[in-house]
């Protein structure tokens, strides 16, 4: 290490270092850099080990408010019921006979519990056959996955389309795609940094700082317990795009200061003390947008906002604490690879803006009302299937092919308090009569014999006739059931009239056979075995500890008035049988409706809070109400323009795109406007307004171009390299929004600031002097 970096190095007048708290802090950081670097190394090791332990949730409905019916119902179903895997397999361009033969072969496979196929329009249309296959395990059960692979082998000779999540590793697929995105983005980022750098080696330092900050953020996600798959996928690249300026600001500040100090140490301390204020101020607007995101009712906003806010803090700490040590360690390569700036001087563009005066402002004023109107009419989707994909997905293409050929049934679950089988039976009967309802399934309509269902009560004699066992055996079985359940009629009363729901007696009998207490003859055992598997699967799917579940399929879309009307009818029927508010009706229909309801409130809330937070920060930054309003207006204009594109291109984007990206775009790209305003105010002290703005545009260009290009490219890469529709649309909106913001900041904003310069002056707060004058 050079003597220039030793702690005991002094310069004339060096006592000024102790005149500021920031300089004292900076001195400690620079002097303790070796200890700090070791601490960062240890933190990186910990975070690298923690990354794999982060739990990722890919169910977007789990982020609904806890008091919504869908969230409550899904929690109940997860805790009390088993959901077995299923698959829809369409065999196109085939005959009925060939498809029927394939269905019979599939039905014989291990772990396949049933194949539904017939010649009705629901299963055979225009040489296309739809096989609905059910299994005896969950979608991630290895046996079920193996059975699904066997089905693919059996249907290899057909033109096959499969819709199922069996064996699908969605998180792994997204992670693999994001690796490609990050790799491509890294190439672009390096190219941009090399272009805007002052030293080629500083790009190496930037990459180290970015990597460490990203690793710290990813590893500390383990502390949160669980994060969404959307957050897990895009947080790293958004963190990079949002915080890339911090390292650049510090590095360039250091290179500015090195010419004024005889030692690298003193230059580092001076640069760091100045950068802490500048970077912290820059981060406030970004974090304010993310904090607004965290206040959404829909908790995905909280999830993403928290992780990105943490990422911003990790990035700042890495720049403040680790980067000084890296610069100190590599100051020689930094000097040797120093070069002239490759960034062009665009003062000419700034002068052109000043000569054209209000041309871009006029265009902006014309476009903004149109953008507000169009963005307000953009149609958003509240379920996966309704979102237009940006990148081709084989599984989504297969699902579209199936739904385009056959009726697109929607499944609705009704949860009712358990035990009231008569009410359940009546509900199922009434629900089956509703318009658009195709099938209803519950314990109370599973037929065992003619006119009798699984929940009907059987006497000992009826049960003995069903299983073909002696009446005396049935009587003893009923007596044992009564004693175990505190019912003594079969012992002390008339056992002939004592009755028990059939499903309860079957399950009791299964338990006693398994315990070796009851033994049946071969014929009765064979009859029972033929029923047992189906009964146990039915009970696991339809009866829980406290709730019973009924499943309804209907010919309605997931979103729309007809779907909501059907849900309301089902809820009214359930309330009539069980009491108002005692039942839950849930499914993709209710999820979409509740997501739409939260969107309407959250969208306005996020916009207002983000604008308010940023506006207040800008007032404190520039001490001008008009100045703050101008900056916010231009960036908000870019947001309105951004969300006109889905309307103009007739694209249905995900609803989360609007809420998340509007907050990120305001919080992040307002920095571009801040840079322009700051440079302008500095130059206006020395030059007339028009010349000051021309110079400010040129000085701001490297910062705006670097950050804007990286955010734009990162967003576009995510959009067209990731098959997940939620992530893709967020990426597209982020990239498009960054590009629009850059264009407006480098065209509209300079003209608007100069045009309203007098207004900015009049609304600027000034401190009064002791003589009654005023100073800024």
PDB file of C-alpha atoms in Angstrom, residues 405-560:
ATOM      1  CA  UNK A 405     -61.664 -25.929 -28.712  1.00  0.00           C
ATOM      2  CA  UNK A 406     -63.757 -26.908 -25.699  1.00  0.00           C
ATOM      3  CA  UNK A 407     -65.879 -24.991 -23.228  1.00  0.00           C
ATOM      4  CA  UNK A 408     -63.794 -23.108 -20.703  1.00  0.00           C
ATOM      5  CA  UNK A 409     -65.293 -24.258 -17.422  1.00  0.00           C
ATOM      6  CA  UNK A 410     -64.659 -22.227 -14.282  1.00  0.00           C
ATOM      7  CA  UNK A 411     -64.398 -23.973 -10.922  1.00  0.00           C
ATOM      8  CA  UNK A 412     -65.960 -22.484  -7.784  1.00  0.00           C
ATOM      9  CA  UNK A 413     -65.663 -23.915  -4.274  1.00  0.00           C
ATOM     10  CA  UNK A 414     -68.283 -23.416  -1.561  1.00  0.00           C
ATOM     11  CA  UNK A 415     -67.167 -23.947   2.040  1.00  0.00           C
ATOM     12  CA  UNK A 416     -69.883 -24.621   4.609  1.00  0.00           C
ATOM     13  CA  UNK A 417     -69.814 -25.579   8.312  1.00  0.00           C
ATOM     14  CA  UNK A 418     -69.424 -29.354   8.513  1.00  0.00           C
ATOM     15  CA  UNK A 419     -72.021 -31.811   9.771  1.00  0.00           C
ATOM     16  CA  UNK A 420     -75.275 -30.481   8.318  1.00  0.00           C
ATOM     17  CA  UNK A 421     -75.688 -33.029   5.527  1.00  0.00           C
ATOM     18  CA  UNK A 422     -79.342 -32.241   4.884  1.00  0.00           C
ATOM     19  CA  UNK A 423     -78.574 -28.541   4.265  1.00  0.00           C
ATOM     20  CA  UNK A 424     -75.709 -29.585   2.010  1.00  0.00           C
ATOM     21  CA  UNK A 425     -77.969 -31.898   0.038  1.00  0.00           C
ATOM     22  CA  UNK A 426     -80.534 -29.142  -0.485  1.00  0.00           C
ATOM     23  CA  UNK A 427     -77.864 -26.642  -1.487  1.00  0.00           C
ATOM     24  CA  UNK A 428     -76.404 -29.001  -4.083  1.00  0.00           C
ATOM     25  CA  UNK A 429     -79.846 -29.630  -5.543  1.00  0.00           C
ATOM     26  CA  UNK A 430     -80.611 -25.901  -5.783  1.00  0.00           C
ATOM     27  CA  UNK A 431     -77.151 -24.999  -7.131  1.00  0.00           C
ATOM     28  CA  UNK A 432     -77.405 -27.599  -9.897  1.00  0.00           C
ATOM     29  CA  UNK A 433     -80.555 -25.866 -11.149  1.00  0.00           C
ATOM     30  CA  UNK A 434     -78.823 -22.493 -11.615  1.00  0.00           C
ATOM     31  CA  UNK A 435     -78.205 -21.206 -15.117  1.00  0.00           C
ATOM     32  CA  UNK A 436     -74.621 -21.804 -16.381  1.00  0.00           C
ATOM     33  CA  UNK A 437     -73.883 -24.425 -13.688  1.00  0.00           C
ATOM     34  CA  UNK A 438     -72.673 -27.653 -15.306  1.00  0.00           C
ATOM     35  CA  UNK A 439     -71.678 -29.905 -12.401  1.00  0.00           C
ATOM     36  CA  UNK A 440     -71.980 -29.877  -8.626  1.00  0.00           C
ATOM     37  CA  UNK A 441     -70.004 -32.213  -6.392  1.00  0.00           C
ATOM     38  CA  UNK A 442     -70.247 -32.728  -2.650  1.00  0.00           C
ATOM     39  CA  UNK A 443     -70.479 -35.529  -0.147  1.00  0.00           C
ATOM     40  CA  UNK A 444     -74.260 -35.136  -0.201  1.00  0.00           C
ATOM     41  CA  UNK A 445     -74.683 -35.993  -3.885  1.00  0.00           C
ATOM     42  CA  UNK A 446     -72.210 -38.861  -4.329  1.00  0.00           C
ATOM     43  CA  UNK A 447     -74.558 -41.727  -5.104  1.00  0.00           C
ATOM     44  CA  UNK A 448     -73.925 -45.117  -3.479  1.00  0.00           C
ATOM     45  CA  UNK A 449     -76.999 -46.933  -4.744  1.00  0.00           C
ATOM     46  CA  UNK A 450     -80.208 -45.938  -6.480  1.00  0.00           C
ATOM     47  CA  UNK A 451     -81.634 -42.892  -4.742  1.00  0.00           C
ATOM     48  CA  UNK A 452     -79.141 -42.996  -1.887  1.00  0.00           C
ATOM     49  CA  UNK A 453     -76.112 -40.746  -1.403  1.00  0.00           C
ATOM     50  CA  UNK A 454     -73.058 -40.938   0.776  1.00  0.00           C
ATOM     51  CA  UNK A 455     -74.414 -38.669   3.516  1.00  0.00           C
ATOM     52  CA  UNK A 456     -77.795 -40.381   3.880  1.00  0.00           C
ATOM     53  CA  UNK A 457     -78.359 -42.076   7.226  1.00  0.00           C
ATOM     54  CA  UNK A 458     -78.469 -45.901   7.164  1.00  0.00           C
ATOM     55  CA  UNK A 459     -79.879 -48.219   9.808  1.00  0.00           C
ATOM     56  CA  UNK A 460     -78.032 -51.433  10.680  1.00  0.00           C
ATOM     57  CA  UNK A 461     -80.374 -53.435   8.426  1.00  0.00           C
ATOM     58  CA  UNK A 462     -79.841 -51.128   5.435  1.00  0.00           C
ATOM     59  CA  UNK A 463     -76.076 -51.260   5.971  1.00  0.00           C
ATOM     60  CA  UNK A 464     -76.090 -55.074   6.194  1.00  0.00           C
ATOM     61  CA  UNK A 465     -77.984 -55.283   2.902  1.00  0.00           C
ATOM     62  CA  UNK A 466     -75.597 -52.834   1.200  1.00  0.00           C
ATOM     63  CA  UNK A 467     -72.486 -54.833   2.138  1.00  0.00           C
ATOM     64  CA  UNK A 468     -74.237 -58.202   2.128  1.00  0.00           C
ATOM     65  CA  UNK A 469     -73.221 -58.997   5.730  1.00  0.00           C
ATOM     66  CA  UNK A 470     -75.215 -60.538   8.571  1.00  0.00           C
ATOM     67  CA  UNK A 471     -77.629 -58.223  10.341  1.00  0.00           C
ATOM     68  CA  UNK A 472     -76.150 -59.210  13.702  1.00  0.00           C
ATOM     69  CA  UNK A 473     -72.674 -58.141  12.533  1.00  0.00           C
ATOM     70  CA  UNK A 474     -74.083 -54.817  11.417  1.00  0.00           C
ATOM     71  CA  UNK A 475     -75.862 -54.388  14.772  1.00  0.00           C
ATOM     72  CA  UNK A 476     -72.641 -55.005  16.698  1.00  0.00           C
ATOM     73  CA  UNK A 477     -70.786 -52.556  14.459  1.00  0.00           C
ATOM     74  CA  UNK A 478     -73.444 -49.875  15.049  1.00  0.00           C
ATOM     75  CA  UNK A 479     -73.348 -50.516  18.806  1.00  0.00           C
ATOM     76  CA  UNK A 480     -69.570 -50.054  18.841  1.00  0.00           C
ATOM     77  CA  UNK A 481     -69.961 -46.828  16.844  1.00  0.00           C
ATOM     78  CA  UNK A 482     -72.592 -45.560  19.297  1.00  0.00           C
ATOM     79  CA  UNK A 483     -70.440 -46.279  22.358  1.00  0.00           C
ATOM     80  CA  UNK A 484     -67.403 -44.566  20.811  1.00  0.00           C
ATOM     81  CA  UNK A 485     -69.466 -41.487  19.982  1.00  0.00           C
ATOM     82  CA  UNK A 486     -71.475 -41.354  23.222  1.00  0.00           C
ATOM     83  CA  UNK A 487     -74.717 -42.539  21.592  1.00  0.00           C
ATOM     84  CA  UNK A 488     -76.298 -45.451  23.496  1.00  0.00           C
ATOM     85  CA  UNK A 489     -79.556 -46.026  21.592  1.00  0.00           C
ATOM     86  CA  UNK A 490     -78.290 -49.177  19.793  1.00  0.00           C
ATOM     87  CA  UNK A 491     -77.525 -50.737  23.234  1.00  0.00           C
ATOM     88  CA  UNK A 492     -80.314 -49.524  25.513  1.00  0.00           C
ATOM     89  CA  UNK A 493     -82.897 -48.521  22.916  1.00  0.00           C
ATOM     90  CA  UNK A 494     -84.217 -49.703  19.589  1.00  0.00           C
ATOM     91  CA  UNK A 495     -81.190 -50.540  17.426  1.00  0.00           C
ATOM     92  CA  UNK A 496     -83.417 -51.073  14.374  1.00  0.00           C
ATOM     93  CA  UNK A 497     -84.229 -47.356  14.160  1.00  0.00           C
ATOM     94  CA  UNK A 498     -80.733 -46.097  15.034  1.00  0.00           C
ATOM     95  CA  UNK A 499     -79.160 -44.567  11.941  1.00  0.00           C
ATOM     96  CA  UNK A 500     -75.747 -43.142  11.066  1.00  0.00           C
ATOM     97  CA  UNK A 501     -74.615 -41.169   7.993  1.00  0.00           C
ATOM     98  CA  UNK A 502     -73.202 -43.741   5.610  1.00  0.00           C
ATOM     99  CA  UNK A 503     -69.868 -41.991   5.174  1.00  0.00           C
ATOM    100  CA  UNK A 504     -69.311 -41.946   8.934  1.00  0.00           C
ATOM    101  CA  UNK A 505     -70.081 -45.646   9.239  1.00  0.00           C
ATOM    102  CA  UNK A 506     -67.788 -46.509   6.339  1.00  0.00           C
ATOM    103  CA  UNK A 507     -64.881 -44.567   7.818  1.00  0.00           C
ATOM    104  CA  UNK A 508     -65.500 -46.164  11.239  1.00  0.00           C
ATOM    105  CA  UNK A 509     -65.498 -49.619   9.632  1.00  0.00           C
ATOM    106  CA  UNK A 510     -62.250 -48.883   7.731  1.00  0.00           C
ATOM    107  CA  UNK A 511     -60.610 -47.839  10.984  1.00  0.00           C
ATOM    108  CA  UNK A 512     -61.677 -51.018  12.841  1.00  0.00           C
ATOM    109  CA  UNK A 513     -60.579 -53.273   9.979  1.00  0.00           C
ATOM    110  CA  UNK A 514     -57.165 -51.581   9.957  1.00  0.00           C
ATOM    111  CA  UNK A 515     -56.937 -52.115  13.726  1.00  0.00           C
ATOM    112  CA  UNK A 516     -57.778 -55.809  13.283  1.00  0.00           C
ATOM    113  CA  UNK A 517     -60.904 -55.497  15.416  1.00  0.00           C
ATOM    114  CA  UNK A 518     -63.351 -56.271  12.605  1.00  0.00           C
ATOM    115  CA  UNK A 519     -63.000 -58.989   9.981  1.00  0.00           C
ATOM    116  CA  UNK A 520     -65.383 -59.450   7.063  1.00  0.00           C
ATOM    117  CA  UNK A 521     -65.871 -62.401   4.783  1.00  0.00           C
ATOM    118  CA  UNK A 522     -64.235 -62.342   1.348  1.00  0.00           C
ATOM    119  CA  UNK A 523     -67.274 -61.112  -0.598  1.00  0.00           C
ATOM    120  CA  UNK A 524     -68.059 -58.296   1.817  1.00  0.00           C
ATOM    121  CA  UNK A 525     -64.388 -57.310   1.982  1.00  0.00           C
ATOM    122  CA  UNK A 526     -64.202 -57.219  -1.817  1.00  0.00           C
ATOM    123  CA  UNK A 527     -67.265 -54.955  -1.971  1.00  0.00           C
ATOM    124  CA  UNK A 528     -65.768 -52.703   0.670  1.00  0.00           C
ATOM    125  CA  UNK A 529     -62.352 -52.563  -1.030  1.00  0.00           C
ATOM    126  CA  UNK A 530     -63.972 -51.479  -4.276  1.00  0.00           C
ATOM    127  CA  UNK A 531     -65.470 -48.483  -2.459  1.00  0.00           C
ATOM    128  CA  UNK A 532     -62.706 -47.628  -0.038  1.00  0.00           C
ATOM    129  CA  UNK A 533     -60.246 -45.777  -2.277  1.00  0.00           C
ATOM    130  CA  UNK A 534     -62.912 -43.565  -3.813  1.00  0.00           C
ATOM    131  CA  UNK A 535     -64.562 -42.871  -0.451  1.00  0.00           C
ATOM    132  CA  UNK A 536     -61.309 -41.901   1.271  1.00  0.00           C
ATOM    133  CA  UNK A 537     -60.297 -39.656  -1.620  1.00  0.00           C
ATOM    134  CA  UNK A 538     -63.740 -38.080  -1.603  1.00  0.00           C
ATOM    135  CA  UNK A 539     -63.588 -37.453   2.117  1.00  0.00           C
ATOM    136  CA  UNK A 540     -60.074 -35.951   1.877  1.00  0.00           C
ATOM    137  CA  UNK A 541     -61.231 -33.532  -0.814  1.00  0.00           C
ATOM    138  CA  UNK A 542     -64.703 -32.666   0.457  1.00  0.00           C
ATOM    139  CA  UNK A 543     -64.762 -32.968   4.261  1.00  0.00           C
ATOM    140  CA  UNK A 544     -62.476 -31.199   6.689  1.00  0.00           C
ATOM    141  CA  UNK A 545     -62.318 -30.938  10.446  1.00  0.00           C
ATOM    142  CA  UNK A 546     -64.608 -27.905  10.633  1.00  0.00           C
ATOM    143  CA  UNK A 547     -65.744 -27.343   7.051  1.00  0.00           C
ATOM    144  CA  UNK A 548     -67.255 -29.264   4.144  1.00  0.00           C
ATOM    145  CA  UNK A 549     -66.372 -28.349   0.598  1.00  0.00           C
ATOM    146  CA  UNK A 550     -68.615 -28.442  -2.448  1.00  0.00           C
ATOM    147  CA  UNK A 551     -67.152 -27.997  -5.929  1.00  0.00           C
ATOM    148  CA  UNK A 552     -69.085 -26.405  -8.769  1.00  0.00           C
ATOM    149  CA  UNK A 553     -68.102 -26.067 -12.419  1.00  0.00           C
ATOM    150  CA  UNK A 554     -69.838 -23.443 -14.522  1.00  0.00           C
ATOM    151  CA  UNK A 555     -69.757 -22.176 -18.070  1.00  0.00           C
ATOM    152  CA  UNK A 556     -68.776 -18.605 -17.169  1.00  0.00           C
ATOM    153  CA  UNK A 557     -65.560 -16.605 -17.689  1.00  0.00           C
ATOM    154  CA  UNK A 558     -63.315 -15.873 -14.736  1.00  0.00           C
ATOM    155  CA  UNK A 559     -63.949 -12.137 -15.036  1.00  0.00           C
ATOM    156  CA  UNK A 560     -67.211 -10.437 -15.891  1.00  0.00           C
TER     157      UNK A 560
END
